[in-house]
């Protein structure tokens, strides 16, 4: 039997970068939410300060965090993510993607 050389799809490298960036953004979002929510939320209710009628801890963790991380997601997708075909690749396309994603 002839053994064929297996060529790893060069798109995997880009997919791994995108997955790590998405996971990183999710972890940072969790830290933001937890820090504001439990950091400022531990005070007695009588000591709360309010922004637009919401306790500061809630406003910063849920409202500002939701808006901020939505904007960061859009920026990350537009700047770092690449549009790729999910179809099988020809040898020429493999060479193209190999050069593009390195």
PDB file of N, CA and C in Angstrom, residues 9-98:
ATOM      1  N   UNK A   9      -5.025  20.956   7.360  1.00  0.00           N
ATOM      2  CA  UNK A   9      -5.730  22.097   6.795  1.00  0.00           C
ATOM      3  C   UNK A   9      -5.193  23.380   7.438  1.00  0.00           C
ATOM      4  N   UNK A  10      -4.671  24.314   6.657  1.00  0.00           N
ATOM      5  CA  UNK A  10      -4.093  25.534   7.222  1.00  0.00           C
ATOM      6  C   UNK A  10      -5.122  26.436   7.892  1.00  0.00           C
ATOM      7  N   UNK A  11      -6.391  26.218   7.634  1.00  0.00           N
ATOM      8  CA  UNK A  11      -7.426  27.022   8.269  1.00  0.00           C
ATOM      9  C   UNK A  11      -7.558  26.706   9.754  1.00  0.00           C
ATOM     10  N   UNK A  12      -7.081  25.512  10.177  1.00  0.00           N
ATOM     11  CA  UNK A  12      -7.167  25.132  11.583  1.00  0.00           C
ATOM     12  C   UNK A  12      -6.419  26.127  12.462  1.00  0.00           C
ATOM     13  N   UNK A  13      -5.299  26.625  11.995  1.00  0.00           N
ATOM     14  CA  UNK A  13      -4.493  27.561  12.761  1.00  0.00           C
ATOM     15  C   UNK A  13      -5.292  28.833  13.057  1.00  0.00           C
ATOM     16  N   UNK A  14      -5.964  29.354  12.031  1.00  0.00           N
ATOM     17  CA  UNK A  14      -6.797  30.549  12.213  1.00  0.00           C
ATOM     18  C   UNK A  14      -7.982  30.242  13.122  1.00  0.00           C
ATOM     19  N   UNK A  15      -8.597  29.094  12.955  1.00  0.00           N
ATOM     20  CA  UNK A  15      -9.736  28.713  13.795  1.00  0.00           C
ATOM     21  C   UNK A  15      -9.328  28.613  15.262  1.00  0.00           C
ATOM     22  N   UNK A  16      -8.146  28.076  15.516  1.00  0.00           N
ATOM     23  CA  UNK A  16      -7.655  27.977  16.887  1.00  0.00           C
ATOM     24  C   UNK A  16      -7.422  29.364  17.487  1.00  0.00           C
ATOM     25  N   UNK A  17      -6.849  30.289  16.697  1.00  0.00           N
ATOM     26  CA  UNK A  17      -6.649  31.661  17.176  1.00  0.00           C
ATOM     27  C   UNK A  17      -7.982  32.299  17.533  1.00  0.00           C
ATOM     28  N   UNK A  18      -8.965  32.136  16.661  1.00  0.00           N
ATOM     29  CA  UNK A  18     -10.274  32.727  16.900  1.00  0.00           C
ATOM     30  C   UNK A  18     -10.939  32.128  18.140  1.00  0.00           C
ATOM     31  N   UNK A  19     -10.795  30.833  18.325  1.00  0.00           N
ATOM     32  CA  UNK A  19     -11.388  30.174  19.494  1.00  0.00           C
ATOM     33  C   UNK A  19     -10.739  30.674  20.782  1.00  0.00           C
ATOM     34  N   UNK A  20      -9.430  30.819  20.787  1.00  0.00           N
ATOM     35  CA  UNK A  20      -8.715  31.297  21.968  1.00  0.00           C
ATOM     36  C   UNK A  20      -9.097  32.743  22.272  1.00  0.00           C
ATOM     37  N   UNK A  21      -9.214  33.574  21.232  1.00  0.00           N
ATOM     38  CA  UNK A  21      -9.610  34.960  21.446  1.00  0.00           C
ATOM     39  C   UNK A  21     -11.040  35.044  21.990  1.00  0.00           C
ATOM     40  N   UNK A  22     -11.943  34.237  21.471  1.00  0.00           N
ATOM     41  CA  UNK A  22     -13.315  34.221  21.974  1.00  0.00           C
ATOM     42  C   UNK A  22     -13.390  33.753  23.415  1.00  0.00           C
ATOM     43  N   UNK A  23     -12.635  32.726  23.741  1.00  0.00           N
ATOM     44  CA  UNK A  23     -12.591  32.228  25.107  1.00  0.00           C
ATOM     45  C   UNK A  23     -12.005  33.280  26.048  1.00  0.00           C
ATOM     46  N   UNK A  24     -10.937  33.942  25.598  1.00  0.00           N
ATOM     47  CA  UNK A  24     -10.311  34.989  26.405  1.00  0.00           C
ATOM     48  C   UNK A  24     -11.276  36.130  26.694  1.00  0.00           C
ATOM     49  N   UNK A  25     -12.006  36.567  25.674  1.00  0.00           N
ATOM     50  CA  UNK A  25     -12.973  37.640  25.865  1.00  0.00           C
ATOM     51  C   UNK A  25     -14.081  37.204  26.830  1.00  0.00           C
ATOM     52  N   UNK A  26     -14.504  35.959  26.739  1.00  0.00           N
ATOM     53  CA  UNK A  26     -15.513  35.445  27.663  1.00  0.00           C
ATOM     54  C   UNK A  26     -15.019  35.416  29.104  1.00  0.00           C
ATOM     55  N   UNK A  27     -13.769  35.035  29.308  1.00  0.00           N
ATOM     56  CA  UNK A  27     -13.192  34.994  30.659  1.00  0.00           C
ATOM     57  C   UNK A  27     -13.063  36.414  31.225  1.00  0.00           C
ATOM     58  N   UNK A  28     -12.605  37.350  30.396  1.00  0.00           N
ATOM     59  CA  UNK A  28     -12.492  38.741  30.841  1.00  0.00           C
ATOM     60  C   UNK A  28     -13.880  39.296  31.185  1.00  0.00           C
ATOM     61  N   UNK A  29     -14.883  38.953  30.393  1.00  0.00           N
ATOM     62  CA  UNK A  29     -16.257  39.376  30.676  1.00  0.00           C
ATOM     63  C   UNK A  29     -16.721  38.820  32.022  1.00  0.00           C
ATOM     64  N   UNK A  30     -16.433  37.567  32.295  1.00  0.00           N
ATOM     65  CA  UNK A  30     -16.809  36.958  33.571  1.00  0.00           C
ATOM     66  C   UNK A  30     -16.113  37.651  34.738  1.00  0.00           C
ATOM     67  N   UNK A  31     -14.832  37.962  34.576  1.00  0.00           N
ATOM     68  CA  UNK A  31     -14.086  38.653  35.636  1.00  0.00           C
ATOM     69  C   UNK A  31     -14.678  40.043  35.875  1.00  0.00           C
ATOM     70  N   UNK A  32     -14.992  40.758  34.786  1.00  0.00           N
ATOM     71  CA  UNK A  32     -15.616  42.082  34.898  1.00  0.00           C
ATOM     72  C   UNK A  32     -16.931  41.981  35.685  1.00  0.00           C
ATOM     73  N   UNK A  33     -17.781  41.067  35.264  1.00  0.00           N
ATOM     74  CA  UNK A  33     -19.092  40.903  35.886  1.00  0.00           C
ATOM     75  C   UNK A  33     -18.953  40.518  37.365  1.00  0.00           C
ATOM     76  N   UNK A  34     -18.092  39.569  37.637  1.00  0.00           N
ATOM     77  CA  UNK A  34     -17.909  39.089  39.009  1.00  0.00           C
ATOM     78  C   UNK A  34     -17.310  40.179  39.890  1.00  0.00           C
ATOM     79  N   UNK A  35     -16.307  40.884  39.354  1.00  0.00           N
ATOM     80  CA  UNK A  35     -15.641  41.931  40.132  1.00  0.00           C
ATOM     81  C   UNK A  35     -16.585  43.056  40.534  1.00  0.00           C
ATOM     82  N   UNK A  36     -17.340  43.569  39.577  1.00  0.00           N
ATOM     83  CA  UNK A  36     -18.279  44.648  39.887  1.00  0.00           C
ATOM     84  C   UNK A  36     -19.457  44.120  40.705  1.00  0.00           C
ATOM     85  N   UNK A  37     -19.991  42.993  40.339  1.00  0.00           N
ATOM     86  CA  UNK A  37     -21.175  42.466  41.013  1.00  0.00           C
ATOM     87  C   UNK A  37     -20.927  42.073  42.449  1.00  0.00           C
ATOM     88  N   UNK A  38     -19.851  41.359  42.691  1.00  0.00           N
ATOM     89  CA  UNK A  38     -19.582  40.902  44.050  1.00  0.00           C
ATOM     90  C   UNK A  38     -18.646  41.831  44.793  1.00  0.00           C
ATOM     91  N   UNK A  39     -17.891  42.638  44.070  1.00  0.00           N
ATOM     92  CA  UNK A  39     -16.999  43.602  44.726  1.00  0.00           C
ATOM     93  C   UNK A  39     -17.790  44.724  45.373  1.00  0.00           C
ATOM     94  N   UNK A  40     -18.658  45.367  44.594  1.00  0.00           N
ATOM     95  CA  UNK A  40     -19.470  46.461  45.136  1.00  0.00           C
ATOM     96  C   UNK A  40     -20.776  45.969  45.741  1.00  0.00           C
ATOM     97  N   UNK A  41     -21.203  44.784  45.379  1.00  0.00           N
ATOM     98  CA  UNK A  41     -22.485  44.268  45.850  1.00  0.00           C
ATOM     99  C   UNK A  41     -22.459  43.725  47.259  1.00  0.00           C
ATOM    100  N   UNK A  42     -21.287  43.707  47.901  1.00  0.00           N
ATOM    101  CA  UNK A  42     -21.179  43.155  49.253  1.00  0.00           C
ATOM    102  C   UNK A  42     -21.591  44.153  50.336  1.00  0.00           C
ATOM    103  N   UNK A  43     -21.671  45.426  49.977  1.00  0.00           N
ATOM    104  CA  UNK A  43     -21.987  46.450  50.969  1.00  0.00           C
ATOM    105  C   UNK A  43     -23.433  46.300  51.456  1.00  0.00           C
ATOM    106  N   UNK A  44     -23.705  46.853  52.625  1.00  0.00           N
ATOM    107  CA  UNK A  44     -25.116  46.914  53.051  1.00  0.00           C
ATOM    108  C   UNK A  44     -25.898  47.818  52.102  1.00  0.00           C
ATOM    109  N   UNK A  45     -27.171  47.554  51.939  1.00  0.00           N
ATOM    110  CA  UNK A  45     -27.999  48.295  50.995  1.00  0.00           C
ATOM    111  C   UNK A  45     -28.006  49.789  51.311  1.00  0.00           C
ATOM    112  N   UNK A  46     -27.907  50.149  52.553  1.00  0.00           N
ATOM    113  CA  UNK A  46     -27.934  51.566  52.926  1.00  0.00           C
ATOM    114  C   UNK A  46     -26.716  52.335  52.402  1.00  0.00           C
ATOM    115  N   UNK A  47     -25.642  51.637  52.051  1.00  0.00           N
ATOM    116  CA  UNK A  47     -24.428  52.285  51.548  1.00  0.00           C
ATOM    117  C   UNK A  47     -24.327  52.297  50.025  1.00  0.00           C
ATOM    118  N   UNK A  48     -25.307  51.754  49.324  1.00  0.00           N
ATOM    119  CA  UNK A  48     -25.258  51.719  47.858  1.00  0.00           C
ATOM    120  C   UNK A  48     -25.340  53.122  47.278  1.00  0.00           C
ATOM    121  N   UNK A  49     -24.654  53.309  46.179  1.00  0.00           N
ATOM    122  CA  UNK A  49     -24.833  54.503  45.357  1.00  0.00           C
ATOM    123  C   UNK A  49     -25.559  54.061  44.093  1.00  0.00           C
ATOM    124  N   UNK A  50     -26.223  55.001  43.442  1.00  0.00           N
ATOM    125  CA  UNK A  50     -27.075  54.646  42.314  1.00  0.00           C
ATOM    126  C   UNK A  50     -26.708  55.440  41.068  1.00  0.00           C
ATOM    127  N   UNK A  51     -26.806  54.788  39.905  1.00  0.00           N
ATOM    128  CA  UNK A  51     -26.619  55.415  38.603  1.00  0.00           C
ATOM    129  C   UNK A  51     -27.873  55.103  37.791  1.00  0.00           C
ATOM    130  N   UNK A  52     -28.569  56.152  37.359  1.00  0.00           N
ATOM    131  CA  UNK A  52     -29.816  56.014  36.591  1.00  0.00           C
ATOM    132  C   UNK A  52     -30.827  55.108  37.301  1.00  0.00           C
ATOM    133  N   UNK A  53     -30.838  55.148  38.612  1.00  0.00           N
ATOM    134  CA  UNK A  53     -31.794  54.367  39.389  1.00  0.00           C
ATOM    135  C   UNK A  53     -31.351  52.946  39.704  1.00  0.00           C
ATOM    136  N   UNK A  54     -30.214  52.535  39.171  1.00  0.00           N
ATOM    137  CA  UNK A  54     -29.695  51.185  39.436  1.00  0.00           C
ATOM    138  C   UNK A  54     -28.556  51.265  40.438  1.00  0.00           C
ATOM    139  N   UNK A  55     -28.415  50.266  41.305  1.00  0.00           N
ATOM    140  CA  UNK A  55     -27.229  50.237  42.163  1.00  0.00           C
ATOM    141  C   UNK A  55     -25.974  50.220  41.278  1.00  0.00           C
ATOM    142  N   UNK A  56     -24.924  50.898  41.719  1.00  0.00           N
ATOM    143  CA  UNK A  56     -23.701  51.009  40.919  1.00  0.00           C
ATOM    144  C   UNK A  56     -23.162  49.636  40.525  1.00  0.00           C
ATOM    145  N   UNK A  57     -23.191  48.684  41.448  1.00  0.00           N
ATOM    146  CA  UNK A  57     -22.654  47.356  41.146  1.00  0.00           C
ATOM    147  C   UNK A  57     -23.424  46.713  39.995  1.00  0.00           C
ATOM    148  N   UNK A  58     -24.755  46.868  39.975  1.00  0.00           N
ATOM    149  CA  UNK A  58     -25.560  46.286  38.911  1.00  0.00           C
ATOM    150  C   UNK A  58     -25.341  47.028  37.600  1.00  0.00           C
ATOM    151  N   UNK A  59     -25.337  48.351  37.667  1.00  0.00           N
ATOM    152  CA  UNK A  59     -25.156  49.163  36.466  1.00  0.00           C
ATOM    153  C   UNK A  59     -23.830  48.836  35.783  1.00  0.00           C
ATOM    154  N   UNK A  60     -22.751  48.765  36.568  1.00  0.00           N
ATOM    155  CA  UNK A  60     -21.426  48.501  35.987  1.00  0.00           C
ATOM    156  C   UNK A  60     -21.278  47.054  35.527  1.00  0.00           C
ATOM    157  N   UNK A  61     -21.784  46.106  36.303  1.00  0.00           N
ATOM    158  CA  UNK A  61     -21.577  44.703  35.938  1.00  0.00           C
ATOM    159  C   UNK A  61     -22.474  44.261  34.800  1.00  0.00           C
ATOM    160  N   UNK A  62     -23.726  44.673  34.808  1.00  0.00           N
ATOM    161  CA  UNK A  62     -24.677  44.162  33.815  1.00  0.00           C
ATOM    162  C   UNK A  62     -24.904  45.099  32.638  1.00  0.00           C
ATOM    163  N   UNK A  63     -25.124  46.369  32.894  1.00  0.00           N
ATOM    164  CA  UNK A  63     -25.452  47.287  31.800  1.00  0.00           C
ATOM    165  C   UNK A  63     -24.194  47.733  31.061  1.00  0.00           C
ATOM    166  N   UNK A  64     -23.245  48.317  31.778  1.00  0.00           N
ATOM    167  CA  UNK A  64     -22.001  48.763  31.122  1.00  0.00           C
ATOM    168  C   UNK A  64     -21.228  47.561  30.584  1.00  0.00           C
ATOM    169  N   UNK A  65     -21.161  46.484  31.355  1.00  0.00           N
ATOM    170  CA  UNK A  65     -20.451  45.285  30.899  1.00  0.00           C
ATOM    171  C   UNK A  65     -21.067  44.699  29.643  1.00  0.00           C
ATOM    172  N   UNK A  66     -22.388  44.652  29.588  1.00  0.00           N
ATOM    173  CA  UNK A  66     -23.067  44.128  28.397  1.00  0.00           C
ATOM    174  C   UNK A  66     -22.774  44.957  27.162  1.00  0.00           C
ATOM    175  N   UNK A  67     -22.842  46.280  27.310  1.00  0.00           N
ATOM    176  CA  UNK A  67     -22.557  47.176  26.181  1.00  0.00           C
ATOM    177  C   UNK A  67     -21.087  47.092  25.785  1.00  0.00           C
ATOM    178  N   UNK A  68     -20.194  47.176  26.778  1.00  0.00           N
ATOM    179  CA  UNK A  68     -18.750  47.154  26.510  1.00  0.00           C
ATOM    180  C   UNK A  68     -18.322  45.871  25.807  1.00  0.00           C
ATOM    181  N   UNK A  69     -18.771  44.735  26.302  1.00  0.00           N
ATOM    182  CA  UNK A  69     -18.322  43.476  25.719  1.00  0.00           C
ATOM    183  C   UNK A  69     -19.011  43.164  24.397  1.00  0.00           C
ATOM    184  N   UNK A  70     -20.169  43.742  24.157  1.00  0.00           N
ATOM    185  CA  UNK A  70     -20.774  43.636  22.820  1.00  0.00           C
ATOM    186  C   UNK A  70     -19.941  44.413  21.808  1.00  0.00           C
ATOM    187  N   UNK A  71     -19.521  45.613  22.182  1.00  0.00           N
ATOM    188  CA  UNK A  71     -18.672  46.424  21.304  1.00  0.00           C
ATOM    189  C   UNK A  71     -17.327  45.736  21.074  1.00  0.00           C
ATOM    190  N   UNK A  72     -16.717  45.202  22.129  1.00  0.00           N
ATOM    191  CA  UNK A  72     -15.436  44.497  21.983  1.00  0.00           C
ATOM    192  C   UNK A  72     -15.564  43.266  21.089  1.00  0.00           C
ATOM    193  N   UNK A  73     -16.690  42.583  21.165  1.00  0.00           N
ATOM    194  CA  UNK A  73     -16.919  41.419  20.303  1.00  0.00           C
ATOM    195  C   UNK A  73     -16.964  41.835  18.841  1.00  0.00           C
ATOM    196  N   UNK A  74     -17.697  42.905  18.536  1.00  0.00           N
ATOM    197  CA  UNK A  74     -17.781  43.390  17.156  1.00  0.00           C
ATOM    198  C   UNK A  74     -16.407  43.812  16.655  1.00  0.00           C
ATOM    199  N   UNK A  75     -15.645  44.531  17.473  1.00  0.00           N
ATOM    200  CA  UNK A  75     -14.295  44.959  17.080  1.00  0.00           C
ATOM    201  C   UNK A  75     -13.405  43.751  16.828  1.00  0.00           C
ATOM    202  N   UNK A  76     -13.449  42.778  17.728  1.00  0.00           N
ATOM    203  CA  UNK A  76     -12.610  41.589  17.586  1.00  0.00           C
ATOM    204  C   UNK A  76     -12.956  40.819  16.309  1.00  0.00           C
ATOM    205  N   UNK A  77     -14.224  40.669  16.016  1.00  0.00           N
ATOM    206  CA  UNK A  77     -14.628  39.927  14.821  1.00  0.00           C
ATOM    207  C   UNK A  77     -14.194  40.666  13.558  1.00  0.00           C
ATOM    208  N   UNK A  78     -14.421  41.973  13.524  1.00  0.00           N
ATOM    209  CA  UNK A  78     -14.067  42.734  12.327  1.00  0.00           C
ATOM    210  C   UNK A  78     -12.564  42.855  12.112  1.00  0.00           C
ATOM    211  N   UNK A  79     -11.795  42.886  13.186  1.00  0.00           N
ATOM    212  CA  UNK A  79     -10.357  43.097  13.045  1.00  0.00           C
ATOM    213  C   UNK A  79      -9.554  41.791  12.926  1.00  0.00           C
ATOM    214  N   UNK A  80      -9.919  40.771  13.680  1.00  0.00           N
ATOM    215  CA  UNK A  80      -9.076  39.575  13.775  1.00  0.00           C
ATOM    216  C   UNK A  80      -9.641  38.319  13.114  1.00  0.00           C
ATOM    217  N   UNK A  81     -10.934  38.237  12.956  1.00  0.00           N
ATOM    218  CA  UNK A  81     -11.516  37.029  12.366  1.00  0.00           C
ATOM    219  C   UNK A  81     -11.470  37.122  10.848  1.00  0.00           C
ATOM    220  N   UNK A  82     -11.315  35.984  10.201  1.00  0.00           N
ATOM    221  CA  UNK A  82     -11.227  35.941   8.740  1.00  0.00           C
ATOM    222  C   UNK A  82     -12.357  35.093   8.178  1.00  0.00           C
ATOM    223  N   UNK A  83     -12.885  35.547   7.050  1.00  0.00           N
ATOM    224  CA  UNK A  83     -13.936  34.806   6.367  1.00  0.00           C
ATOM    225  C   UNK A  83     -13.283  33.701   5.547  1.00  0.00           C
ATOM    226  N   UNK A  84     -13.705  32.459   5.789  1.00  0.00           N
ATOM    227  CA  UNK A  84     -13.107  31.319   5.103  1.00  0.00           C
ATOM    228  C   UNK A  84     -14.192  30.398   4.583  1.00  0.00           C
ATOM    229  N   UNK A  85     -13.918  29.761   3.469  1.00  0.00           N
ATOM    230  CA  UNK A  85     -14.806  28.747   2.938  1.00  0.00           C
ATOM    231  C   UNK A  85     -14.672  27.484   3.788  1.00  0.00           C
ATOM    232  N   UNK A  86     -15.760  26.787   3.947  1.00  0.00           N
ATOM    233  CA  UNK A  86     -15.724  25.534   4.694  1.00  0.00           C
ATOM    234  C   UNK A  86     -15.679  24.320   3.773  1.00  0.00           C
ATOM    235  N   UNK A  87     -15.566  24.576   2.491  1.00  0.00           N
ATOM    236  CA  UNK A  87     -15.477  23.505   1.500  1.00  0.00           C
ATOM    237  C   UNK A  87     -14.072  22.911   1.503  1.00  0.00           C
ATOM    238  N   UNK A  88     -13.917  21.759   0.865  1.00  0.00           N
ATOM    239  CA  UNK A  88     -12.606  21.155   0.715  1.00  0.00           C
ATOM    240  C   UNK A  88     -11.686  22.049  -0.106  1.00  0.00           C
ATOM    241  N   UNK A  89     -10.398  21.929   0.114  1.00  0.00           N
ATOM    242  CA  UNK A  89      -9.431  22.797  -0.550  1.00  0.00           C
ATOM    243  C   UNK A  89      -8.679  22.069  -1.659  1.00  0.00           C
ATOM    244  N   UNK A  90      -8.345  22.812  -2.710  1.00  0.00           N
ATOM    245  CA  UNK A  90      -7.448  22.296  -3.740  1.00  0.00           C
ATOM    246  C   UNK A  90      -6.023  22.574  -3.277  1.00  0.00           C
ATOM    247  N   UNK A  91      -5.045  22.020  -3.972  1.00  0.00           N
ATOM    248  CA  UNK A  91      -3.646  22.247  -3.604  1.00  0.00           C
ATOM    249  C   UNK A  91      -3.288  23.730  -3.675  1.00  0.00           C
ATOM    250  N   UNK A  92      -3.826  24.427  -4.673  1.00  0.00           N
ATOM    251  CA  UNK A  92      -3.546  25.859  -4.826  1.00  0.00           C
ATOM    252  C   UNK A  92      -4.118  26.654  -3.638  1.00  0.00           C
ATOM    253  N   UNK A  93      -5.325  26.284  -3.224  1.00  0.00           N
ATOM    254  CA  UNK A  93      -5.939  26.977  -2.098  1.00  0.00           C
ATOM    255  C   UNK A  93      -5.179  26.690  -0.803  1.00  0.00           C
ATOM    256  N   UNK A  94      -4.679  25.471  -0.656  1.00  0.00           N
ATOM    257  CA  UNK A  94      -3.885  25.135   0.536  1.00  0.00           C
ATOM    258  C   UNK A  94      -2.657  26.018   0.605  1.00  0.00           C
ATOM    259  N   UNK A  95      -1.977  26.190  -0.531  1.00  0.00           N
ATOM    260  CA  UNK A  95      -0.794  27.060  -0.561  1.00  0.00           C
ATOM    261  C   UNK A  95      -1.171  28.499  -0.238  1.00  0.00           C
ATOM    262  N   UNK A  96      -2.291  28.972  -0.774  1.00  0.00           N
ATOM    263  CA  UNK A  96      -2.757  30.337  -0.530  1.00  0.00           C
ATOM    264  C   UNK A  96      -3.036  30.543   0.969  1.00  0.00           C
ATOM    265  N   UNK A  97      -3.796  29.632   1.558  1.00  0.00           N
ATOM    266  CA  UNK A  97      -4.138  29.762   2.972  1.00  0.00           C
ATOM    267  C   UNK A  97      -2.909  29.622   3.863  1.00  0.00           C
ATOM    268  N   UNK A  98      -1.986  28.754   3.478  1.00  0.00           N
ATOM    269  CA  UNK A  98      -0.766  28.575   4.274  1.00  0.00           C
ATOM    270  C   UNK A  98       0.003  29.880   4.358  1.00  0.00           C
TER     271      UNK A  98
END
